[in-house]
Tab-separated table of C-alpha atoms in Angstrom:
chain	number	residue	atom	x	y	z
A	1	UNK	CA	42.444	-21.060	132.607
A	2	UNK	CA	39.709	-23.393	130.768
A	3	UNK	CA	38.600	-20.492	129.059
A	4	UNK	CA	41.807	-19.249	127.828
A	5	UNK	CA	42.555	-22.673	126.651
A	6	UNK	CA	39.299	-22.783	124.853
A	7	UNK	CA	39.874	-19.382	123.258
A	8	UNK	CA	43.315	-20.709	122.007
A	9	UNK	CA	41.905	-23.708	120.414
A	10	UNK	CA	38.921	-21.529	118.596
A	11	UNK	CA	41.669	-19.448	117.243
A	12	UNK	CA	43.799	-22.351	115.778
A	13	UNK	CA	40.635	-23.555	114.452
A	14	UNK	CA	39.726	-20.273	112.851
A	15	UNK	CA	43.240	-19.826	111.487
A	16	UNK	CA	43.189	-23.699	110.055
A	17	UNK	CA	39.740	-23.204	108.529
A	18	UNK	CA	40.909	-19.676	107.099
A	19	UNK	CA	43.887	-21.580	105.507
A	20	UNK	CA	42.104	-24.466	104.125
A	21	UNK	CA	39.625	-21.723	102.706
A	22	UNK	CA	42.454	-20.031	100.817
A	23	UNK	CA	43.895	-23.484	99.799
A	24	UNK	CA	40.878	-24.449	97.888
A	25	UNK	CA	40.290	-21.107	96.187
A	26	UNK	CA	40.271	-21.592	92.456
A	27	UNK	CA	39.966	-19.726	89.213
A	28	UNK	CA	39.200	-22.382	86.323
A	29	UNK	CA	38.831	-19.370	83.923
A	30	UNK	CA	42.478	-18.937	83.671
A	31	UNK	CA	42.963	-20.576	80.019
A	32	UNK	CA	39.606	-18.538	79.022
A	33	UNK	CA	41.545	-15.450	79.757
A	34	UNK	CA	43.037	-13.265	76.831
A	35	UNK	CA	47.061	-13.754	76.719
A	36	UNK	CA	47.339	-10.226	77.743
A	37	UNK	CA	45.314	-10.249	80.750
A	38	UNK	CA	47.258	-13.616	81.709
A	39	UNK	CA	50.512	-12.202	81.263
A	40	UNK	CA	49.084	-9.231	83.495
A	41	UNK	CA	48.235	-11.623	86.230
A	42	UNK	CA	51.838	-13.280	85.890
A	43	UNK	CA	53.218	-9.757	86.363
A	44	UNK	CA	51.774	-9.947	90.139
A	45	UNK	CA	53.383	-13.362	90.657
A	46	UNK	CA	56.990	-13.715	92.534
A	47	UNK	CA	59.880	-15.653	90.637
A	48	UNK	CA	58.807	-18.703	92.391
A	49	UNK	CA	55.329	-19.248	91.630
A	50	UNK	CA	55.984	-18.195	88.006
A	51	UNK	CA	58.324	-20.824	87.846
A	52	UNK	CA	56.036	-23.131	89.099
A	53	UNK	CA	53.472	-21.844	86.557
A	54	UNK	CA	55.987	-22.215	83.906
A	55	UNK	CA	56.080	-26.298	84.656
A	56	UNK	CA	52.322	-26.757	84.404
A	57	UNK	CA	51.930	-26.808	80.387
A	58	UNK	CA	53.626	-25.489	77.234
A	59	UNK	CA	51.283	-22.628	76.798
A	60	UNK	CA	52.103	-21.216	80.318
A	61	UNK	CA	55.695	-21.803	79.812
A	62	UNK	CA	55.671	-19.606	76.573
A	63	UNK	CA	53.273	-17.054	78.607
A	64	UNK	CA	55.386	-17.068	81.577
A	65	UNK	CA	58.660	-16.407	79.468
A	66	UNK	CA	56.961	-13.608	77.768
A	67	UNK	CA	56.586	-11.232	80.737
A	68	UNK	CA	59.509	-9.579	81.971
A	69	UNK	CA	60.822	-10.199	85.855
A	70	UNK	CA	62.926	-8.265	88.232
A	71	UNK	CA	65.300	-10.310	89.862
A	72	UNK	CA	67.510	-8.850	92.765
A	73	UNK	CA	70.726	-11.243	92.197
A	74	UNK	CA	71.705	-14.233	90.400
A	75	UNK	CA	74.957	-16.447	91.475
A	76	UNK	CA	75.582	-19.284	88.993
A	77	UNK	CA	78.436	-21.574	90.399
A	78	UNK	CA	80.417	-23.427	87.389
A	79	UNK	CA	81.802	-25.883	89.848
A	80	UNK	CA	78.938	-26.763	92.374
A	81	UNK	CA	76.521	-26.183	89.454
A	82	UNK	CA	74.180	-24.083	91.817
A	83	UNK	CA	71.891	-21.315	90.569
A	84	UNK	CA	71.232	-18.913	93.795
A	85	UNK	CA	68.337	-16.512	93.115
A	86	UNK	CA	67.131	-13.523	95.099
A	87	UNK	CA	63.939	-11.990	94.099
A	88	UNK	CA	61.235	-9.815	95.390
A	89	UNK	CA	57.582	-10.922	96.556
A	90	UNK	CA	54.817	-8.487	95.662
A	91	UNK	CA	54.802	-6.753	98.825
A	92	UNK	CA	58.563	-5.905	98.198
A	93	UNK	CA	60.260	-8.629	100.817
A	94	UNK	CA	63.405	-10.326	99.429
A	95	UNK	CA	63.456	-13.977	99.182
A	96	UNK	CA	66.270	-16.398	98.340
A	97	UNK	CA	66.207	-19.823	96.669
A	98	UNK	CA	69.015	-22.175	95.474
A	99	UNK	CA	68.562	-24.913	92.589
A	100	UNK	CA	70.880	-27.509	92.766
A	101	UNK	CA	72.002	-30.171	90.569
A	102	UNK	CA	72.540	-33.810	91.583
A	103	UNK	CA	75.637	-34.645	89.608
A	104	UNK	CA	77.944	-32.774	87.385
A	105	UNK	CA	76.638	-30.148	84.984
A	106	UNK	CA	73.440	-28.004	85.424
A	107	UNK	CA	71.297	-30.415	83.672
A	108	UNK	CA	67.748	-29.065	83.630
A	109	UNK	CA	68.763	-26.009	85.175
A	110	UNK	CA	70.078	-24.714	82.073
A	111	UNK	CA	66.635	-23.999	81.014
A	112	UNK	CA	66.552	-21.753	84.267
A	113	UNK	CA	69.439	-20.070	83.380
A	114	UNK	CA	68.131	-19.621	79.842
A	115	UNK	CA	64.822	-18.201	80.930
A	116	UNK	CA	66.505	-15.562	83.511
A	117	UNK	CA	68.779	-14.608	81.027
A	118	UNK	CA	65.707	-14.099	78.475
A	119	UNK	CA	63.376	-12.634	80.444
A	120	UNK	CA	64.780	-11.019	83.697
A	121	UNK	CA	65.996	-7.772	84.509
A	122	UNK	CA	68.839	-8.685	86.838
A	123	UNK	CA	70.427	-6.151	89.150
A	124	UNK	CA	73.476	-8.211	89.900
A	125	UNK	CA	74.554	-11.462	88.682
A	126	UNK	CA	77.843	-13.288	89.794
A	127	UNK	CA	79.551	-16.006	87.858
A	128	UNK	CA	81.916	-18.010	89.980
A	129	UNK	CA	84.306	-20.641	89.201
A	130	UNK	CA	83.367	-20.835	85.606
A	131	UNK	CA	85.731	-23.026	83.238
A	132	UNK	CA	85.428	-24.939	80.039
A	133	UNK	CA	83.663	-28.117	81.577
A	134	UNK	CA	81.273	-25.922	83.442
A	135	UNK	CA	78.746	-26.176	80.373
A	136	UNK	CA	78.712	-28.575	77.567
A	137	UNK	CA	78.086	-27.805	73.861
A	138	UNK	CA	74.626	-29.095	73.928
A	139	UNK	CA	73.655	-26.912	76.897
A	140	UNK	CA	75.134	-23.881	74.887
A	141	UNK	CA	73.034	-24.739	72.065
A	142	UNK	CA	70.035	-24.636	74.452
A	143	UNK	CA	71.222	-21.199	75.967
A	144	UNK	CA	71.817	-20.020	71.982
A	145	UNK	CA	68.364	-21.250	71.189
A	146	UNK	CA	66.666	-19.402	74.041
A	147	UNK	CA	68.793	-16.262	74.609
A	148	UNK	CA	69.310	-14.008	71.619
A	149	UNK	CA	72.703	-11.890	71.747
A	150	UNK	CA	72.884	-8.818	73.364
A	151	UNK	CA	69.399	-9.324	75.178
A	152	UNK	CA	70.180	-10.134	78.793
A	153	UNK	CA	69.389	-7.156	80.966
A	154	UNK	CA	72.045	-7.063	83.882
A	155	UNK	CA	72.937	-4.060	85.667
A	156	UNK	CA	76.130	-5.034	87.715
A	157	UNK	CA	78.060	-8.344	86.456
A	158	UNK	CA	80.757	-9.721	88.592
A	159	UNK	CA	82.905	-12.385	87.079
A	160	UNK	CA	84.894	-14.016	89.796
A	161	UNK	CA	87.219	-16.061	87.641
A	162	UNK	CA	88.057	-15.302	83.992
A	163	UNK	CA	88.094	-18.097	81.464
A	164	UNK	CA	87.122	-18.131	77.809
A	165	UNK	CA	83.700	-19.530	78.607
A	166	UNK	CA	82.690	-16.456	80.204
A	167	UNK	CA	82.932	-14.725	76.915
A	168	UNK	CA	79.979	-17.046	75.610
A	169	UNK	CA	77.900	-15.341	78.279
A	170	UNK	CA	79.050	-11.873	77.729
A	171	UNK	CA	77.753	-12.163	74.124
A	172	UNK	CA	74.409	-12.789	75.335
A	173	UNK	CA	74.367	-9.314	77.806
A	174	UNK	CA	72.992	-6.359	76.453
A	175	UNK	CA	75.123	-3.019	76.023
A	176	UNK	CA	73.550	-0.896	78.824
A	177	UNK	CA	75.425	-2.732	81.790
A	178	UNK	CA	76.363	-0.252	84.492
A	179	UNK	CA	79.281	-2.049	86.108
A	180	UNK	CA	81.112	-5.023	85.069
A	181	UNK	CA	83.956	-6.517	87.393
A	182	UNK	CA	86.239	-9.192	86.405
A	183	UNK	CA	88.674	-10.883	88.872
A	184	UNK	CA	91.530	-13.250	87.866
A	185	UNK	CA	92.979	-15.914	89.680
A	186	UNK	CA	94.628	-17.386	86.851
A	187	UNK	CA	97.190	-14.427	85.911
A	188	UNK	CA	98.006	-16.180	82.611
A	189	UNK	CA	97.033	-14.575	79.397
A	190	UNK	CA	94.786	-11.642	80.503
A	191	UNK	CA	94.480	-10.340	77.176
A	192	UNK	CA	91.570	-7.838	76.089
A	193	UNK	CA	91.688	-8.695	72.759
A	194	UNK	CA	88.564	-11.116	72.810
A	195	UNK	CA	87.030	-9.131	75.556
A	196	UNK	CA	87.172	-6.009	73.665
A	197	UNK	CA	85.333	-7.332	70.857
A	198	UNK	CA	82.156	-8.187	72.712
A	199	UNK	CA	79.571	-5.542	72.760
A	200	UNK	CA	78.449	-5.835	76.234
A	201	UNK	CA	82.280	-4.891	77.460
A	202	UNK	CA	82.792	-2.255	74.834
A	203	UNK	CA	79.609	-0.094	76.139
A	204	UNK	CA	79.811	-0.900	80.181
A	205	UNK	CA	79.989	2.215	82.021
A	206	UNK	CA	82.349	1.199	84.985
A	207	UNK	CA	84.913	-1.730	84.232
A	208	UNK	CA	86.665	-3.031	87.297
A	209	UNK	CA	89.256	-5.580	87.376
A	210	UNK	CA	92.127	-7.048	89.573
A	211	UNK	CA	94.627	-9.878	88.805
A	212	UNK	CA	95.040	-11.717	92.030
A	213	UNK	CA	97.764	-14.200	91.536
A	214	UNK	CA	100.095	-11.265	90.529
A	215	UNK	CA	98.960	-9.465	93.805
A	216	UNK	CA	101.715	-7.981	96.226
A	217	UNK	CA	104.862	-9.739	94.930
A	218	UNK	CA	104.624	-9.214	91.068
A	219	UNK	CA	101.597	-6.749	90.306
A	220	UNK	CA	100.056	-6.442	87.093
A	221	UNK	CA	101.496	-4.259	84.496
A	222	UNK	CA	99.313	-1.457	83.533
A	223	UNK	CA	99.894	-1.875	79.941
A	224	UNK	CA	97.774	-4.429	79.445
A	225	UNK	CA	94.880	-1.695	80.178
A	226	UNK	CA	96.375	0.512	77.302
A	227	UNK	CA	94.413	-1.000	74.556
A	228	UNK	CA	91.192	-0.053	76.392
A	229	UNK	CA	92.109	3.601	76.743
A	230	UNK	CA	93.205	3.679	73.030
A	231	UNK	CA	89.525	2.813	72.072
A	232	UNK	CA	88.288	5.493	74.215
A	233	UNK	CA	90.463	7.694	72.484
A	234	UNK	CA	89.433	6.890	69.168
A	235	UNK	CA	85.934	5.857	69.477
A	236	UNK	CA	84.453	8.778	71.333
A	237	UNK	CA	83.480	7.164	74.579
A	238	UNK	CA	80.835	8.889	76.610
A	239	UNK	CA	81.879	11.167	79.453
A	240	UNK	CA	81.605	9.198	82.669
A	241	UNK	CA	82.997	5.921	81.425
A	242	UNK	CA	85.730	4.462	83.780
A	243	UNK	CA	88.139	1.909	84.176
A	244	UNK	CA	89.560	1.087	87.756
A	245	UNK	CA	92.214	-1.740	87.604
A	246	UNK	CA	93.535	-2.788	91.124
A	247	UNK	CA	96.763	-4.123	92.298
A	248	UNK	CA	98.918	-2.538	89.369
A	249	UNK	CA	102.488	-1.876	89.933
A	250	UNK	CA	103.589	1.478	91.234
A	251	UNK	CA	105.099	2.600	88.036
A	252	UNK	CA	101.709	2.550	86.488
A	253	UNK	CA	101.409	6.486	86.224
A	254	UNK	CA	104.769	7.033	84.449
A	255	UNK	CA	103.777	4.263	82.003
A	256	UNK	CA	100.399	5.814	81.348
A	257	UNK	CA	102.117	9.040	80.591
A	258	UNK	CA	104.771	7.659	78.476
A	259	UNK	CA	102.134	5.468	76.447
A	260	UNK	CA	99.993	8.550	75.835
A	261	UNK	CA	102.742	11.271	75.553
A	262	UNK	CA	101.237	12.805	72.082
A	263	UNK	CA	97.823	13.423	73.472
A	264	UNK	CA	99.215	14.767	76.967
A	265	UNK	CA	97.506	18.076	77.881
A	266	UNK	CA	98.617	18.274	81.398
A	267	UNK	CA	100.015	16.297	84.254
A	268	UNK	CA	101.106	17.050	87.957
A	269	UNK	CA	99.704	15.934	91.562
A	270	UNK	CA	96.078	17.030	92.000
A	271	UNK	CA	95.123	18.317	95.468
A	272	UNK	CA	91.709	17.225	95.105
A	273	UNK	CA	92.420	13.583	94.203
A	274	UNK	CA	95.223	13.500	96.265
A	275	UNK	CA	97.309	11.537	93.742
A	276	UNK	CA	99.164	12.281	90.468
A	277	UNK	CA	96.883	12.911	87.595
A	278	UNK	CA	97.501	13.166	83.713
A	279	UNK	CA	95.056	14.480	81.513
A	280	UNK	CA	95.004	13.577	77.766
A	281	UNK	CA	93.002	14.413	74.683
A	282	UNK	CA	90.990	12.356	72.268
A	283	UNK	CA	89.651	12.443	68.981
A	284	UNK	CA	86.631	14.176	70.081
A	285	UNK	CA	87.591	17.807	70.933
A	286	UNK	CA	84.950	17.853	73.619
A	287	UNK	CA	86.260	15.002	75.679
A	288	UNK	CA	89.445	14.418	77.504
A	289	UNK	CA	90.671	11.227	79.546
A	290	UNK	CA	91.813	11.544	82.962
A	291	UNK	CA	94.197	9.021	84.361
A	292	UNK	CA	95.481	8.555	87.970
A	293	UNK	CA	97.376	6.174	90.222
A	294	UNK	CA	95.945	6.065	93.470
A	295	UNK	CA	97.729	4.333	96.587
A	296	UNK	CA	96.131	2.496	99.101
A	297	UNK	CA	98.027	0.436	101.803
A	298	UNK	CA	100.891	-0.086	99.626
A	299	UNK	CA	98.813	-1.311	96.965
A	300	UNK	CA	98.131	0.885	93.481
A	301	UNK	CA	94.940	1.208	91.631
A	302	UNK	CA	95.163	2.839	88.030
A	303	UNK	CA	91.943	4.817	87.481
A	304	UNK	CA	91.352	6.175	83.930
A	305	UNK	CA	87.794	8.382	83.034
A	306	UNK	CA	86.457	10.062	80.237
A	307	UNK	CA	85.635	13.634	81.420
A	308	UNK	CA	84.380	16.715	79.654
A	309	UNK	CA	87.256	18.851	78.157
A	310	UNK	CA	85.827	21.914	79.882
A	311	UNK	CA	86.110	20.319	83.410
A	312	UNK	CA	88.334	22.435	85.555
A	313	UNK	CA	91.161	20.790	87.625
A	314	UNK	CA	89.414	21.653	91.070
A	315	UNK	CA	86.458	19.285	89.929
A	316	UNK	CA	88.496	16.344	89.114
A	317	UNK	CA	87.231	14.361	92.506
A	318	UNK	CA	83.701	14.559	90.891
A	319	UNK	CA	85.201	11.623	88.645
A	320	UNK	CA	88.028	10.445	90.540
A	321	UNK	CA	87.249	9.869	94.237
A	322	UNK	CA	89.649	7.731	96.245
A	323	UNK	CA	87.332	7.255	98.999
A	324	UNK	CA	84.702	5.448	96.638
A	325	UNK	CA	87.116	2.868	95.061
A	326	UNK	CA	86.360	0.266	97.753
B	1	UNK	CA	18.895	10.221	74.538
B	2	UNK	CA	17.260	9.167	78.119
B	3	UNK	CA	16.543	5.844	79.149
B	4	UNK	CA	14.354	4.987	82.388
B	5	UNK	CA	16.162	3.108	84.900
B	6	UNK	CA	14.525	-0.262	85.782
B	7	UNK	CA	16.633	-0.403	89.062
B	8	UNK	CA	17.161	2.308	91.404
B	9	UNK	CA	20.061	4.512	90.640
B	10	UNK	CA	23.153	3.416	92.705
B	11	UNK	CA	23.845	6.438	95.107
B	12	UNK	CA	27.258	7.931	95.121
B	13	UNK	CA	28.526	10.030	97.965
B	14	UNK	CA	28.288	13.745	97.526
B	15	UNK	CA	30.921	15.249	95.751
B	16	UNK	CA	32.255	18.324	97.245
B	17	UNK	CA	34.544	19.825	95.031
B	18	UNK	CA	33.108	18.761	91.659
B	19	UNK	CA	29.381	18.442	91.344
B	20	UNK	CA	29.758	17.017	87.718
B	21	UNK	CA	27.826	13.695	87.515
B	22	UNK	CA	27.347	11.228	84.689
B	23	UNK	CA	24.998	8.603	83.865
B	24	UNK	CA	26.110	5.249	82.807
B	25	UNK	CA	23.721	2.349	81.460
B	26	UNK	CA	25.008	-1.073	81.705
B	27	UNK	CA	24.296	-4.049	79.063
B	28	UNK	CA	21.281	-5.140	81.012
B	29	UNK	CA	19.940	-1.469	81.148
B	30	UNK	CA	20.873	-0.696	84.883
B	31	UNK	CA	21.636	3.074	85.489
B	32	UNK	CA	24.380	4.276	87.620
B	33	UNK	CA	25.564	7.776	88.409
B	34	UNK	CA	29.170	8.251	88.824
B	35	UNK	CA	31.260	11.514	89.667
B	36	UNK	CA	33.751	13.212	87.371
B	37	UNK	CA	36.608	12.250	89.389
B	38	UNK	CA	35.683	8.558	89.689
B	39	UNK	CA	35.084	8.211	85.967
B	40	UNK	CA	38.444	9.687	84.974
B	41	UNK	CA	39.948	6.185	86.465
B	42	UNK	CA	38.576	4.634	83.104
B	43	UNK	CA	40.076	5.876	80.170
B	44	UNK	CA	37.715	4.222	77.756
B	45	UNK	CA	34.770	6.495	79.512
B	46	UNK	CA	36.596	9.386	79.909
B	47	UNK	CA	37.537	9.335	76.257
B	48	UNK	CA	34.124	8.671	75.490
B	49	UNK	CA	32.665	11.727	77.580
B	50	UNK	CA	35.316	13.992	76.163
B	51	UNK	CA	34.604	12.733	72.605
B	52	UNK	CA	30.659	12.945	73.148
B	53	UNK	CA	31.488	16.549	74.496
B	54	UNK	CA	29.412	16.001	77.541
B	55	UNK	CA	29.409	19.127	80.014
B	56	UNK	CA	28.266	19.782	83.549
B	57	UNK	CA	24.914	21.051	81.995
B	58	UNK	CA	24.232	18.106	80.008
B	59	UNK	CA	25.715	15.143	81.461
B	60	UNK	CA	22.768	13.736	83.308
B	61	UNK	CA	20.657	14.142	80.088
B	62	UNK	CA	22.846	12.021	78.152
B	63	UNK	CA	23.400	8.537	79.615
B	64	UNK	CA	26.415	6.686	78.337
B	65	UNK	CA	25.588	3.024	77.016
B	66	UNK	CA	28.176	0.727	77.966
B	67	UNK	CA	27.112	-2.497	76.177
B	68	UNK	CA	30.074	-4.664	77.007
B	69	UNK	CA	29.429	-4.537	80.858
B	70	UNK	CA	26.509	-5.984	82.860
B	71	UNK	CA	25.067	-4.169	85.979
B	72	UNK	CA	26.599	-6.155	88.554
B	73	UNK	CA	30.069	-5.621	87.290
B	74	UNK	CA	29.166	-2.071	86.645
B	75	UNK	CA	28.193	-1.763	90.416
B	76	UNK	CA	31.549	-2.963	91.638
B	77	UNK	CA	33.442	-1.009	89.149
B	78	UNK	CA	31.457	2.407	90.485
B	79	UNK	CA	32.085	1.646	93.958
B	80	UNK	CA	35.871	1.135	93.169
B	81	UNK	CA	36.060	4.182	91.121
B	82	UNK	CA	34.301	6.267	93.777
B	83	UNK	CA	36.497	4.728	96.470
B	84	UNK	CA	39.711	5.431	94.756
B	85	UNK	CA	38.889	8.789	92.950
B	86	UNK	CA	41.162	10.885	95.264
B	87	UNK	CA	44.230	8.334	94.882
B	88	UNK	CA	47.471	9.785	93.851
B	89	UNK	CA	48.565	8.914	90.364
B	90	UNK	CA	50.135	5.404	90.030
B	91	UNK	CA	53.639	5.401	88.288
B	92	UNK	CA	53.912	4.082	84.869
B	93	UNK	CA	52.978	0.683	84.303
B	94	UNK	CA	55.687	-1.893	83.751
B	95	UNK	CA	55.372	-5.761	83.350
B	96	UNK	CA	57.732	-6.352	86.291
B	97	UNK	CA	56.316	-7.581	89.503
B	98	UNK	CA	54.351	-4.553	91.380
B	99	UNK	CA	54.999	-3.814	94.586
B	100	UNK	CA	51.889	-3.091	96.532
B	101	UNK	CA	49.761	-4.279	99.283
B	102	UNK	CA	46.239	-5.094	98.116
B	103	UNK	CA	43.898	-3.081	100.779
B	104	UNK	CA	41.446	-4.963	102.664
B	105	UNK	CA	38.426	-2.834	101.568
B	106	UNK	CA	39.162	-4.070	97.998
B	107	UNK	CA	40.136	-7.349	98.733
B	108	UNK	CA	36.545	-7.617	100.140
B	109	UNK	CA	35.021	-6.088	96.952
B	110	UNK	CA	36.746	-8.610	94.880
B	111	UNK	CA	35.856	-11.619	97.138
B	112	UNK	CA	33.266	-12.526	94.519
B	113	UNK	CA	32.787	-15.797	92.641
B	114	UNK	CA	34.896	-17.136	89.793
B	115	UNK	CA	32.816	-16.418	86.941
B	116	UNK	CA	32.067	-12.655	88.317
B	117	UNK	CA	35.739	-12.126	88.624
B	118	UNK	CA	36.384	-13.434	85.241
B	119	UNK	CA	33.453	-11.117	83.590
B	120	UNK	CA	34.846	-8.145	86.104
B	121	UNK	CA	38.461	-8.357	84.859
B	122	UNK	CA	37.302	-8.528	81.035
B	123	UNK	CA	34.878	-5.398	81.947
B	124	UNK	CA	38.209	-3.774	83.690
B	125	UNK	CA	40.161	-4.435	80.692
B	126	UNK	CA	37.624	-2.863	78.413
B	127	UNK	CA	36.911	0.047	80.400
B	128	UNK	CA	40.591	0.508	81.002
B	129	UNK	CA	40.743	0.942	84.608
B	130	UNK	CA	44.598	0.304	85.620
B	131	UNK	CA	44.204	0.092	89.186
B	132	UNK	CA	41.342	-2.310	89.225
B	133	UNK	CA	43.339	-4.150	86.868
B	134	UNK	CA	46.307	-4.536	88.749
B	135	UNK	CA	44.077	-5.619	91.843
B	136	UNK	CA	42.109	-8.049	89.856
B	137	UNK	CA	45.226	-9.706	88.840
B	138	UNK	CA	46.674	-9.566	92.181
B	139	UNK	CA	43.727	-11.337	93.523
B	140	UNK	CA	44.001	-14.164	90.581
B	141	UNK	CA	47.835	-14.351	90.962
B	142	UNK	CA	47.523	-14.661	94.925
B	143	UNK	CA	45.621	-17.923	94.263
B	144	UNK	CA	49.033	-19.322	92.871
B	145	UNK	CA	51.072	-18.332	95.979
B	146	UNK	CA	52.989	-21.401	97.468
B	147	UNK	CA	51.234	-23.973	95.108
B	148	UNK	CA	53.015	-26.839	93.391
B	149	UNK	CA	52.566	-26.998	89.418
B	150	UNK	CA	50.057	-30.056	90.033
B	151	UNK	CA	47.949	-27.713	92.455
B	152	UNK	CA	48.322	-25.103	89.860
B	153	UNK	CA	46.823	-27.340	87.305
B	154	UNK	CA	43.458	-27.777	89.464
B	155	UNK	CA	43.508	-23.891	90.671
B	156	UNK	CA	43.370	-22.621	87.226
B	157	UNK	CA	41.924	-25.692	85.360
B	158	UNK	CA	45.149	-25.726	83.027
B	159	UNK	CA	44.764	-28.155	80.214
B	160	UNK	CA	47.351	-30.859	80.202
B	161	UNK	CA	49.766	-30.611	76.639
B	162	UNK	CA	47.844	-33.532	75.167
B	163	UNK	CA	44.523	-31.730	75.727
B	164	UNK	CA	45.851	-28.222	74.462
B	165	UNK	CA	47.376	-29.952	71.206
B	166	UNK	CA	43.893	-31.629	70.797
B	167	UNK	CA	42.077	-28.319	71.346
B	168	UNK	CA	44.292	-26.407	68.614
B	169	UNK	CA	43.904	-29.282	66.091
B	170	UNK	CA	40.079	-29.146	66.468
B	171	UNK	CA	40.321	-25.604	66.271
B	172	UNK	CA	42.355	-25.707	62.892
B	173	UNK	CA	39.948	-28.652	61.488
B	174	UNK	CA	36.665	-26.569	62.150
B	175	UNK	CA	35.573	-24.697	58.902
B	176	UNK	CA	35.733	-20.823	59.494
B	177	UNK	CA	33.018	-18.650	59.306
B	178	UNK	CA	32.665	-18.630	55.686
B	179	UNK	CA	32.700	-22.372	55.335
């Protein structure tokens, strides 16, 4: 027993010594390294280490901000003023961190948001509870100074509560976004006029939306989405571009057919989609648009997608697949 | 061109598949032999070999002088290249965080003093050896793990903003090469 206890003491001591040795490891030549090599070293650091190095001096701040960074997800809460970040460590493990503010407003967190929007490649970003009071004009100026228009590299964006302030952030996002989800809880003024002028919205491959307040009792009328389809018809939208509008009224399909009657190529029930489909032409003869209304538990989902003109009806499920909607 | 080695030639393991060996002379006239597979890890050296038209027949008679790298660093580099010569090719490099675990053998190889590590990373950059560069950067980057900004200032010897500004001012005040 004594020997066992002593061995444990030795092991603990050895571990402490190893830790101390590591803690004192230094590399005082950092500033003597050429900037491109310092950037490569920064490239091996995780988000949190970069964040701390960024705080050491103006020179390192500039260097850190000039190196691209991979971020798994960011959640910006416009009411609690919290920034939740998930990132990968060098060995691939995922770690999460929450940055909060003591009072109202993001305060110094706005610089963190600016840095991430400028330098990070973000797999998923969520904006929660953003309203006109979430950021001040001064904070907007800071973001404007740090982040050029159409530069933020975000793959999937989920806006939980649409408000005009969101347009400010959408202006910053690049035009290669895969997926954009906009959920509404307000129900009023869901007009796409402003949204459709934003490049990141215009180019997004998959746009999903829902208006929760109008759910069940008074679902959303599909005609609010028709201006989007009209731009696809006119502006040569790429094959695969898709709109999924949840919680729409059951007359959505007949309204779609009526609205685009002059472009209608065919309509009827599809055996592969298991729903009514209508195929309309576009200004580009090699592309068509397929519209469908999928029923799910007494709720209706409008799905519209750009397809190749040569696509045969038995392959519609490649573009509209009810199973993958949720 | 033929230079007599001042120190014994560093032995490399016998090359089974390709018997071509090259000679490299460091800045302090140490001579190293390196196999073809290993030397290919250095884009700079391989470009030089290709441009000089060295072949299996004349490679050992024409040592390649590398004036920017000393013998100590070259020894580490040759050891590294010989160790990793049959590794699979790495995917295209990006600036994003690279996910890899630094092997223990390489961590030991790079457990050297600061000045040596500094010279080694410069040499690796000059010789353009991507994998060794990644490993050196990871060793330097790992020193910053879980450290506060204050600790990082000490570990990396980072000057304060005021010191940085003073350094910039003195650099701009000092006369240039012509003045």
